GROMACS .gro file of C-alpha atoms in nm:
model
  400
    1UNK     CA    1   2.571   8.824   3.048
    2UNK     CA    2   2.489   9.208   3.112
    3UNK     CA    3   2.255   9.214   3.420
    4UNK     CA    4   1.912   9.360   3.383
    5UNK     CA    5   1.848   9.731   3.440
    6UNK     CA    6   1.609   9.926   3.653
    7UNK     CA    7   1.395  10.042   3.440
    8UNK     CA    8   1.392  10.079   3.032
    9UNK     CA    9   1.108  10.243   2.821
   10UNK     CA   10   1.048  10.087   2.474
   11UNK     CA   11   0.866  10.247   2.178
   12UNK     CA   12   0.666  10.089   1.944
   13UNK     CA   13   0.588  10.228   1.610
   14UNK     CA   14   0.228  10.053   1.505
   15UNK     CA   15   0.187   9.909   1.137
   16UNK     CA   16  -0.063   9.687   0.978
   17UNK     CA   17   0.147   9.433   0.869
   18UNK     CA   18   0.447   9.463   1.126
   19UNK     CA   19   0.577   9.694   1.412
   20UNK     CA   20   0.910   9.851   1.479
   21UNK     CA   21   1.033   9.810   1.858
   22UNK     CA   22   1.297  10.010   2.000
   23UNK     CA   23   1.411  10.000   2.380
   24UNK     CA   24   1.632  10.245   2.541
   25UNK     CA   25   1.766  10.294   2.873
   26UNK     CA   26   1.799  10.616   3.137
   27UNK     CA   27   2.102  10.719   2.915
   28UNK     CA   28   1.921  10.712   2.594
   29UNK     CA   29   2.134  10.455   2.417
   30UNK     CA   30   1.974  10.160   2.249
   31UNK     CA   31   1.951   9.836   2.408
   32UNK     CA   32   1.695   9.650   2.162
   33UNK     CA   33   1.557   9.744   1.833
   34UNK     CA   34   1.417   9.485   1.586
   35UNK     CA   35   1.097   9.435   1.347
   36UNK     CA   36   0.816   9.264   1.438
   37UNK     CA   37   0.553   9.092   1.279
   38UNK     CA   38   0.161   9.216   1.384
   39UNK     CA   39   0.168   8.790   1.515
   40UNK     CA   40   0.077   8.697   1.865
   41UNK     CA   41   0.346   8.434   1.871
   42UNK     CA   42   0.619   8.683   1.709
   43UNK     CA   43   0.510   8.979   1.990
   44UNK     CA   44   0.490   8.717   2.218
   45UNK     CA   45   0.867   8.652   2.166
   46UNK     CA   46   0.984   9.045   2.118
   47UNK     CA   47   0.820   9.087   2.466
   48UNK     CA   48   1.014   8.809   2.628
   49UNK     CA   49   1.334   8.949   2.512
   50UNK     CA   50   1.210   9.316   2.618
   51UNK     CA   51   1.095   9.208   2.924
   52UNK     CA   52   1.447   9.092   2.996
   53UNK     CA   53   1.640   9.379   2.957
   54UNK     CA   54   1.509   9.567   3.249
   55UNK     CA   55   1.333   9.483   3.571
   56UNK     CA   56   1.067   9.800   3.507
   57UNK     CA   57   0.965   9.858   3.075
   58UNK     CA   58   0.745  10.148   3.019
   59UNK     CA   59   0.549  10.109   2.721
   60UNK     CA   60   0.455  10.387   2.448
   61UNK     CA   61   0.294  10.362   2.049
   62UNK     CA   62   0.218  10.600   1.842
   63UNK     CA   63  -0.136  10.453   1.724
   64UNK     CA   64  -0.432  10.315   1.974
   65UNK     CA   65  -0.624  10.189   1.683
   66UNK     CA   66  -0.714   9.841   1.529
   67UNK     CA   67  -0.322   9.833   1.405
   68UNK     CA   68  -0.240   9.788   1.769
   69UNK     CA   69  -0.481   9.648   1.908
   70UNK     CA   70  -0.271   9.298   1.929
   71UNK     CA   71   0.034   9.409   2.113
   72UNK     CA   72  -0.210   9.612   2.341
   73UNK     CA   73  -0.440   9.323   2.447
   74UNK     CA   74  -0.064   9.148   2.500
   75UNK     CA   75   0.075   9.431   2.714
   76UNK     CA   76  -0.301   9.418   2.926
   77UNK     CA   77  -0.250   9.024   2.975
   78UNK     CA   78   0.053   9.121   3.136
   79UNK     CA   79  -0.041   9.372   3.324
   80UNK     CA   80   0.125   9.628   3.116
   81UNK     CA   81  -0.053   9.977   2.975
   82UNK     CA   82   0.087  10.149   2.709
   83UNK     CA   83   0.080  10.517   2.665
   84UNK     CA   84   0.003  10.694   2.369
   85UNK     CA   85   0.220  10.911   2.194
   86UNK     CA   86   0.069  11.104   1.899
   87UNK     CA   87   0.262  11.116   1.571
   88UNK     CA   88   0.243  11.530   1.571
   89UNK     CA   89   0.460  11.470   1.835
   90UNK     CA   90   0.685  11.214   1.705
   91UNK     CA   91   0.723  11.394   1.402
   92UNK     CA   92   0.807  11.725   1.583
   93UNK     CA   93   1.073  11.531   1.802
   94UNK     CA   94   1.257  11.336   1.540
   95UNK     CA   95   1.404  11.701   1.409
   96UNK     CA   96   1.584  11.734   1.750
   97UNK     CA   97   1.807  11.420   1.666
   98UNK     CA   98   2.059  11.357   1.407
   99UNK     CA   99   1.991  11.340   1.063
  100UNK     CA  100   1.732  11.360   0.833
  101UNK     CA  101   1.620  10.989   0.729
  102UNK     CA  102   1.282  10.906   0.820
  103UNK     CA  103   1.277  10.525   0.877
  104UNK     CA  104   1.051  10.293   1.154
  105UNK     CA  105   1.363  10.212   1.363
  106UNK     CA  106   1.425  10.622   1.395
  107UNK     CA  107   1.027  10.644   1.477
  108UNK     CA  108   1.059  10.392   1.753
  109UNK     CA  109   1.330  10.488   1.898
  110UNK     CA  110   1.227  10.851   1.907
  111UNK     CA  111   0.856  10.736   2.028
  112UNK     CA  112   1.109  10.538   2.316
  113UNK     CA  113   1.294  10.864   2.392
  114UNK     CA  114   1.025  11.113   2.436
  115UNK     CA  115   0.859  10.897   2.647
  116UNK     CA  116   1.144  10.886   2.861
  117UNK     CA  117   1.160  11.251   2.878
  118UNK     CA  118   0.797  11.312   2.920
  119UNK     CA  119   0.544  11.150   3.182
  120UNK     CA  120   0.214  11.336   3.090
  121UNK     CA  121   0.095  11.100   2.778
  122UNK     CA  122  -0.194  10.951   2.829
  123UNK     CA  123  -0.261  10.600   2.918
  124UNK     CA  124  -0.399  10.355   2.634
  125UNK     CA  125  -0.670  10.158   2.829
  126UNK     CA  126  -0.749   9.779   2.663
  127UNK     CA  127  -1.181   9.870   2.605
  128UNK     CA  128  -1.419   9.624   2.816
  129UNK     CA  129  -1.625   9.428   2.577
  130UNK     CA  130  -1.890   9.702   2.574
  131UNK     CA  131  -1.691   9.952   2.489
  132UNK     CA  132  -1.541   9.731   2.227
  133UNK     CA  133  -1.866   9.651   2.088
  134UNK     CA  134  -1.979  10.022   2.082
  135UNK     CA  135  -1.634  10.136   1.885
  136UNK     CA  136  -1.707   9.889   1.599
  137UNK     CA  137  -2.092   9.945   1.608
  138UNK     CA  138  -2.070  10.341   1.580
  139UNK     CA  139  -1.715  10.295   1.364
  140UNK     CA  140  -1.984  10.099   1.123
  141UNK     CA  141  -2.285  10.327   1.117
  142UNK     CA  142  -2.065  10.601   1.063
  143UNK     CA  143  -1.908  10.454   0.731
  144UNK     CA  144  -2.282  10.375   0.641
  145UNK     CA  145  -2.404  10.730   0.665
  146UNK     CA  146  -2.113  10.838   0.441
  147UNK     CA  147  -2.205  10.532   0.216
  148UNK     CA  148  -2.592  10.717   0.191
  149UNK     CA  149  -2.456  11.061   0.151
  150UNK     CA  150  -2.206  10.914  -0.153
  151UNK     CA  151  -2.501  10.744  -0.297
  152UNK     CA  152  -2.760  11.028  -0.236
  153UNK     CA  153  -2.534  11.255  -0.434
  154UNK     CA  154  -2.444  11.105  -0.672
  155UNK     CA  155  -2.811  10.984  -0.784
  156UNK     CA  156  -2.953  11.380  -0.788
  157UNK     CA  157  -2.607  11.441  -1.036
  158UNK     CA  158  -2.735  11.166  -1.255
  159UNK     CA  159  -3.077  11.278  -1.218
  160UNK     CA  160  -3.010  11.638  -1.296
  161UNK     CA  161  -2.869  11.543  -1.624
  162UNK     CA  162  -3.156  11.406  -1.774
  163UNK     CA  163  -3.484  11.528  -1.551
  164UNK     CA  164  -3.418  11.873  -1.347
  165UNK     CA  165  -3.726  11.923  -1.277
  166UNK     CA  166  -3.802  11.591  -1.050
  167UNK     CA  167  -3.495  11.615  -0.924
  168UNK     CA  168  -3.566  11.994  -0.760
  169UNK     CA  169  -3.880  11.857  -0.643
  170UNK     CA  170  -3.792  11.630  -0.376
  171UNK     CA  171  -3.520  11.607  -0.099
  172UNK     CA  172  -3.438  11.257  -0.127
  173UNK     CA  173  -3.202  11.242   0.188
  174UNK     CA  174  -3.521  11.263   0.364
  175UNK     CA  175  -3.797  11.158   0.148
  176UNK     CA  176  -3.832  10.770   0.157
  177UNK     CA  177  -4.150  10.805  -0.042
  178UNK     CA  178  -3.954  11.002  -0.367
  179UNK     CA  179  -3.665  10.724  -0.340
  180UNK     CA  180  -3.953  10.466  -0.392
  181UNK     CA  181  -4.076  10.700  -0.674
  182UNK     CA  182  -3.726  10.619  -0.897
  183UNK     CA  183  -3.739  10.292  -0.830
  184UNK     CA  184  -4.001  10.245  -1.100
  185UNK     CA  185  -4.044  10.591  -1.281
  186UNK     CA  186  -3.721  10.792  -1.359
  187UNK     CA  187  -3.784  10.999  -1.664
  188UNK     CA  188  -4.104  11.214  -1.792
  189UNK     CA  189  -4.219  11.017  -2.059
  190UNK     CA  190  -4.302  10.707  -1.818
  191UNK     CA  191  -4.438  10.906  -1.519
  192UNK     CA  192  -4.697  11.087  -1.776
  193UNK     CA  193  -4.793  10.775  -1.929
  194UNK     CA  194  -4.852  10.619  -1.611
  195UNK     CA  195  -5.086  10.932  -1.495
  196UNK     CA  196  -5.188  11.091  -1.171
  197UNK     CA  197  -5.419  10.826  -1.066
  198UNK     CA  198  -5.273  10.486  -1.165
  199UNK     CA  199  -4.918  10.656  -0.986
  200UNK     CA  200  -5.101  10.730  -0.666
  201UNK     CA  201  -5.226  10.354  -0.665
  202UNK     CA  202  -4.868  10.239  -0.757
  203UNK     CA  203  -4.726  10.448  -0.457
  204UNK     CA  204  -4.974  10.308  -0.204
  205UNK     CA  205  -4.957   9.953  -0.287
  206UNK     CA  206  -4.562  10.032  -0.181
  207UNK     CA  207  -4.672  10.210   0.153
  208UNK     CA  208  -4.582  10.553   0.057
  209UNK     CA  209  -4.714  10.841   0.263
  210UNK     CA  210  -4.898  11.146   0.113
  211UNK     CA  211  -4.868  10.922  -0.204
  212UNK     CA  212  -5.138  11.163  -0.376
  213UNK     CA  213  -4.912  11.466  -0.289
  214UNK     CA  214  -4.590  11.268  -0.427
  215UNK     CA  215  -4.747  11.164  -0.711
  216UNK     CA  216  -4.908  11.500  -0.791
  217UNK     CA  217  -4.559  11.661  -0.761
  218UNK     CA  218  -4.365  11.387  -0.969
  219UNK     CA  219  -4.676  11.467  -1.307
  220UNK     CA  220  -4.630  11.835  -1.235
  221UNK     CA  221  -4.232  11.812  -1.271
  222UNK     CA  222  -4.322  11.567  -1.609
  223UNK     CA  223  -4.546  11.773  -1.737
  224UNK     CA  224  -4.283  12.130  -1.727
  225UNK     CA  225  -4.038  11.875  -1.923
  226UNK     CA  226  -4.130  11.753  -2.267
  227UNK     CA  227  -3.761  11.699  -2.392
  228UNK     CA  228  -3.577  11.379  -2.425
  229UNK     CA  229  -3.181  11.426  -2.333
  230UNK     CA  230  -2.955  11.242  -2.465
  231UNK     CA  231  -2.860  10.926  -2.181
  232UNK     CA  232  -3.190  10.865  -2.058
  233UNK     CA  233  -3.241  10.505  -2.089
  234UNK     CA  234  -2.885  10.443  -1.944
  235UNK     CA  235  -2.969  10.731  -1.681
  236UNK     CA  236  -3.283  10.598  -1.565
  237UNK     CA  237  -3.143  10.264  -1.488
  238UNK     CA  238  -2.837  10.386  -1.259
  239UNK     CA  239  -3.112  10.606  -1.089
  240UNK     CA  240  -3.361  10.281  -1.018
  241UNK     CA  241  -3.065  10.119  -0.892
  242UNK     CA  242  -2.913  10.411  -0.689
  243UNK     CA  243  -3.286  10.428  -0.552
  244UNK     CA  244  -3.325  10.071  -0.463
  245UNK     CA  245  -2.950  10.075  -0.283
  246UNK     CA  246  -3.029  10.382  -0.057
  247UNK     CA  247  -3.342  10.210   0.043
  248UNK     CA  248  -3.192   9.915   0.136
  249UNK     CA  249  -2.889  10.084   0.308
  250UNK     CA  250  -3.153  10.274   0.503
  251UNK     CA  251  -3.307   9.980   0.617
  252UNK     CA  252  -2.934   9.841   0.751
  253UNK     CA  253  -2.936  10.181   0.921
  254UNK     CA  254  -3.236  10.126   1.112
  255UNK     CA  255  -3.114   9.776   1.204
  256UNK     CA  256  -2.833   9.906   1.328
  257UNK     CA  257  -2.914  10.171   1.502
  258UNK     CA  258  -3.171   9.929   1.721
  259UNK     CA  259  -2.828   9.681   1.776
  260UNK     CA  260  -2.632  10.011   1.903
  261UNK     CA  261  -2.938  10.156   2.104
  262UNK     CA  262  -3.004   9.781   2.279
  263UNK     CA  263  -2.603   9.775   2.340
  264UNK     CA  264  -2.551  10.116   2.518
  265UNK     CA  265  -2.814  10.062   2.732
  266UNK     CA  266  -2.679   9.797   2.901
  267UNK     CA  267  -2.438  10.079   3.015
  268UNK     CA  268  -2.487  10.127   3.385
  269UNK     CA  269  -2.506  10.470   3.380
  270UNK     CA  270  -2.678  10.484   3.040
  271UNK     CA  271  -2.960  10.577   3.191
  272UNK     CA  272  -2.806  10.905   3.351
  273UNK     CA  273  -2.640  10.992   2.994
  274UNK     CA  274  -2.953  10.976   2.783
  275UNK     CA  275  -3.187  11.225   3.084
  276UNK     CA  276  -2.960  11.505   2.954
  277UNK     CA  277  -3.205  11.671   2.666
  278UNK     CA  278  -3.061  11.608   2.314
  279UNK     CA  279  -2.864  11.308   2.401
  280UNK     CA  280  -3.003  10.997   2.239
  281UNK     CA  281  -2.884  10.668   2.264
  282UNK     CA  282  -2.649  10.752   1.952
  283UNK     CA  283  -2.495  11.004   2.058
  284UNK     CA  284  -2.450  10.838   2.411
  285UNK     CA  285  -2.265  10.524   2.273
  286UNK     CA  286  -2.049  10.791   2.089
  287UNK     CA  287  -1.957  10.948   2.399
  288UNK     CA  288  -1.905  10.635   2.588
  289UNK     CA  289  -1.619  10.536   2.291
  290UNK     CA  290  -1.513  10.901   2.247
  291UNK     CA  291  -1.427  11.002   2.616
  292UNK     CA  292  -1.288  10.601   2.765
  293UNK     CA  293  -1.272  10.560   3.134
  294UNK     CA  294  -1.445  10.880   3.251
  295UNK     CA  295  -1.169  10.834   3.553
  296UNK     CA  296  -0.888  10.970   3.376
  297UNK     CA  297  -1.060  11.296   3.359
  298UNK     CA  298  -0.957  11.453   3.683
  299UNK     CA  299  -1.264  11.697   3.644
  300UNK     CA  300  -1.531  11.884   3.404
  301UNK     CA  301  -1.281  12.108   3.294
  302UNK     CA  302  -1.025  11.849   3.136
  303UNK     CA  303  -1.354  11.630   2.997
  304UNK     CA  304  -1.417  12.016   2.834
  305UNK     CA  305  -1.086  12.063   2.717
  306UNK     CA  306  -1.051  11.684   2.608
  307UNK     CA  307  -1.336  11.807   2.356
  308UNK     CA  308  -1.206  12.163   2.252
  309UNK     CA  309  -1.484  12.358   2.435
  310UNK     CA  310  -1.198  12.541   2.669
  311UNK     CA  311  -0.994  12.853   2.448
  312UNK     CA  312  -0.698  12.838   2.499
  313UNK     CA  313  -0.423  13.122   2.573
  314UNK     CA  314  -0.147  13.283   2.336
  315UNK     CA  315  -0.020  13.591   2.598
  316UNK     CA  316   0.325  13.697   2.553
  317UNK     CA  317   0.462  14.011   2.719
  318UNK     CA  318   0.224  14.269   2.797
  319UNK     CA  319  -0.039  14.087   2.567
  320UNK     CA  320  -0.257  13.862   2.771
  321UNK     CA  321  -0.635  13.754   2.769
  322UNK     CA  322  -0.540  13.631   2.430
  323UNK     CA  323  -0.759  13.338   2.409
  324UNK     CA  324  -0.802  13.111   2.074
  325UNK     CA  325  -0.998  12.743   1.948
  326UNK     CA  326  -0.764  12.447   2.046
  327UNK     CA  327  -0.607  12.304   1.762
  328UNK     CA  328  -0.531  11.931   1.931
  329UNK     CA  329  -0.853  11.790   2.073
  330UNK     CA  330  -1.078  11.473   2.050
  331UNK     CA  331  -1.323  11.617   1.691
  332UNK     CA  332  -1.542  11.322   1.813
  333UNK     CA  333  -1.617  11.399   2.122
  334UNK     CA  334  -1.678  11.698   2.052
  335UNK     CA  335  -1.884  11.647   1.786
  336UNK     CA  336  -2.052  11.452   2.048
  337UNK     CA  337  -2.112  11.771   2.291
  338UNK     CA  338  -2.168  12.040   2.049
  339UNK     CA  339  -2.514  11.843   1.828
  340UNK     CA  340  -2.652  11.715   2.142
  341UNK     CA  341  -2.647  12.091   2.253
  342UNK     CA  342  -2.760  12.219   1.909
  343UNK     CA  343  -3.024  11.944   1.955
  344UNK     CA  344  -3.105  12.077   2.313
  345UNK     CA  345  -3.217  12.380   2.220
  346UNK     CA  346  -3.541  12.313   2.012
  347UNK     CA  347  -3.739  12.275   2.264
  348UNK     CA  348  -3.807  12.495   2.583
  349UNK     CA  349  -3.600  12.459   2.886
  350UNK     CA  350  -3.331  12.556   3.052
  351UNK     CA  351  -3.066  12.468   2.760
  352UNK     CA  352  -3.306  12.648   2.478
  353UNK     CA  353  -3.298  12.965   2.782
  354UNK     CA  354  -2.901  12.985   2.789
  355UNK     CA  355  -2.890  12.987   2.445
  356UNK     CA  356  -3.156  13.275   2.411
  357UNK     CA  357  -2.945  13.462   2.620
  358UNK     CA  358  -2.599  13.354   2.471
  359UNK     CA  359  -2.738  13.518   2.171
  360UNK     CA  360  -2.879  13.873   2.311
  361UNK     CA  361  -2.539  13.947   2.409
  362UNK     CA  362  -2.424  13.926   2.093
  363UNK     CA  363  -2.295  13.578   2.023
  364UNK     CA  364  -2.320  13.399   1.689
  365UNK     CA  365  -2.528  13.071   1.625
  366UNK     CA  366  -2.159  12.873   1.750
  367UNK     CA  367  -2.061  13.050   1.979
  368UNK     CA  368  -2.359  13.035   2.180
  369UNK     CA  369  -2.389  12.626   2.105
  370UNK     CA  370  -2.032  12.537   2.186
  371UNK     CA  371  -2.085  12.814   2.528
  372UNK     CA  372  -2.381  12.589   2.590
  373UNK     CA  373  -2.177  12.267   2.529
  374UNK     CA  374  -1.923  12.383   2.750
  375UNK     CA  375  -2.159  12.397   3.018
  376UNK     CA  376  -2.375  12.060   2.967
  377UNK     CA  377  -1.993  11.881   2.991
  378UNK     CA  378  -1.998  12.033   3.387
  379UNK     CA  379  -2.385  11.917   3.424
  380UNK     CA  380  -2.360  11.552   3.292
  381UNK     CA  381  -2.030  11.553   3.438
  382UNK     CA  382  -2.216  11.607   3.811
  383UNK     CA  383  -2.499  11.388   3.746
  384UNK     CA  384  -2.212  11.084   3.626
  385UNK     CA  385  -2.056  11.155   3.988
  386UNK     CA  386  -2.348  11.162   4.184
  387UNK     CA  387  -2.520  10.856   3.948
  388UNK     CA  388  -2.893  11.085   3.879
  389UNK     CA  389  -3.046  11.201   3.625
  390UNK     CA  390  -3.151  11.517   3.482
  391UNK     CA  391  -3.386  11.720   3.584
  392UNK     CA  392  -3.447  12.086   3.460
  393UNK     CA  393  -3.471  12.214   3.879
  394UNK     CA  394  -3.179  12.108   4.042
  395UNK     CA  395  -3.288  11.939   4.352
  396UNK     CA  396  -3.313  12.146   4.682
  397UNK     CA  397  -3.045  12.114   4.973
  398UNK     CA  398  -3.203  11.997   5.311
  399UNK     CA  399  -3.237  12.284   5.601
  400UNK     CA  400  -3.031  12.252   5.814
   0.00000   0.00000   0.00000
């Protein structure tokens, strides 16, 4: 029996249904390579035999989502973190070995292999249950706000094509009272017969603000329209039922948005995150599942860069100070930074002041947000470390 190495380093490449280990040693050459099924008792197994071919196995995959979250709970119950190795990179490596087949054996074995070679991946951390329950909470209200955007769209294209003029009159992403509107009245014909008065009633008994004003607006729009087009009975019931789906998908929203706000701030520091103006509790629970452990930043300047908020150079020769937007960066996080700096700057203070002055020397709208982002990653950055909040005068040093 061939004794046990030192130390090997396996690569995983992450499916749904199944992953493809590879192990190799300090030589490169294959010691293990084999299929396994996304099963705890069949990774359970591969890791026993893994585990056995070396005294030290360095772990790397290619995806830190939901596909592997299995073998990485397995790995943390061992003790074992992964690192993560993005497929740009995989993909870029697999055209300095031989041949040109793409299969998951090759992918493993090349996610094995630059892992050997390289020791500056970062490390996959297993989420605490917080965390957890923020990534699936935000993950969620994020697929419902495209849902309402889908649906919002796609009732003004209906309603365009049979009543232009009531569909112009409203902005029904943010007008609850016009989506209750549809939900009875959709065409001309009905809103005039209905009238200004008996529409106003109908509206209030439904608890629609400024229901005059909305009902006033929906018999103007009837009354510039006197033509039938061709589709409006069909029309006007997709549109009642578009209506009635948006209201109830706002009302999941809401309900949702109170289960993520009540989660994050059980955050200990949650707190400290939501005194920095134009961070909410939504955009705080983002952050917390965007930027991880907060310790593998060794400073504000890789949290900055983590986000894209730090240009990057491109000097060669006698060309330098050539500075460019990152390409590879974390779009959530800084998503994250840049609207809770764009929201920072409505009201007065010492955010709304940099940007003022970002912009009199001659910076754009984004430029002067994403300068401004760059320097509220260095402020809630110090009040993290020194667990305070914000305050807009930063407090005075003692005499000495």
């Amino acid at each position: 029996m061939t004794p046990p190495r030192a130390r090997a380093w396996a690569g995983v490449d992450a499916g749904k249904g199944h992953h493809w280990a590879a192990v190799v040693d300090d030589t490169g050459a294959t010691l293990w390579s084999k299929k396994v099924d996304n099963d705890e008792t069949a990774i359970l197994t591969a890791l026993g035999e893994i585990f056995a071919l070396a005294e030290e196995v360095s772990f790397a995959v290619d995806i830190s989502g939901t596909a592997s979250a299995l073998l990485l709970a397995l790995l943390a119950a061992h003790g074992i973190s992964a690192v993560y190795v993005p497929g740009r990179t995989v993909n870029r490596m697999s055209g300095a070995y031989r041949g040109e087949g793409k299969t998951d054996a090759k992918d493993a074995y090349v996610i094995a292999e630059t892992s050997r070679h390289r020791n500056d991946f970062a490390t996959i951390d297993v989420p605490a249950q917080l965390a957890a329950d923020l990534a699936l909470l935000t993950a969620h209200r994020s697929d419902l706000v495209a849902d309402r955007v889908r649906m919002i769209n796609r009732l003004r294209d209906v309603l365009t094509g049979v009543f232009p003029a009531l569909e112009r009159a409203f902005d029904y992403s943010a007008h609850k009272g016009a989506l209750v509107l549809l939900t009875g009245y959709q065409t001309p014909a009905a809103i005039r017969r209905r009238g200004h008065t008996r529409l106003t009633a109908w509206l209030a008994n439904r608890h629609v603000r400024s229901a005059e004003t909305v009902a006033a607006t929906a018999i103007a729009a009837a009354a510039a329209q006197q033509t039938t087009l061709p589709g409006e009975v069909v029309a006007a019931q997709i549109v009642a039922e578009l209506a009635r789906a948006i209201l109830d998908l706002d009302d999941r929203i809401k309900r949702l948005e109170t289960q993520i706000r009540d989660t994050f701030r059980a955050h200990p520091q949650a707190e400290v995150i939501e005194s920095l103006p134009g961070m909410g509790p939504i955009l705080g629970a983002e952050l917390v599942v965007a930027a991880g452990d907060l310790g593998s930043y060794a400073d504000a300047g890789h949290l900055a860069s983590a986000a894209g908020l730090v240009p990057v150079p491109r000097d060669s020769g006698r060309r330098t100070g050539n500075l460019h937007r990152p390409k590879r960066y974390s779009r959530r996080l800084r998503r994250v930074f840049y609207l809770s700096a764009q929201t920072s700057v409505i009201r007065d203070g010492p955010n709304r002041d940099f940007y003022l002055k970002k912009r009199s020397e001659g910076g754009k709208h984004v430029q002067a947000v994403i300068a401004l982002a760059r320097r509220r990653v260095s402020v809630l950055w110090a009040l993290l470390r020194d667990d305070r909040v914000f305050t807009p005068t930063p407090p005075v040093a003692p005499a000495a």
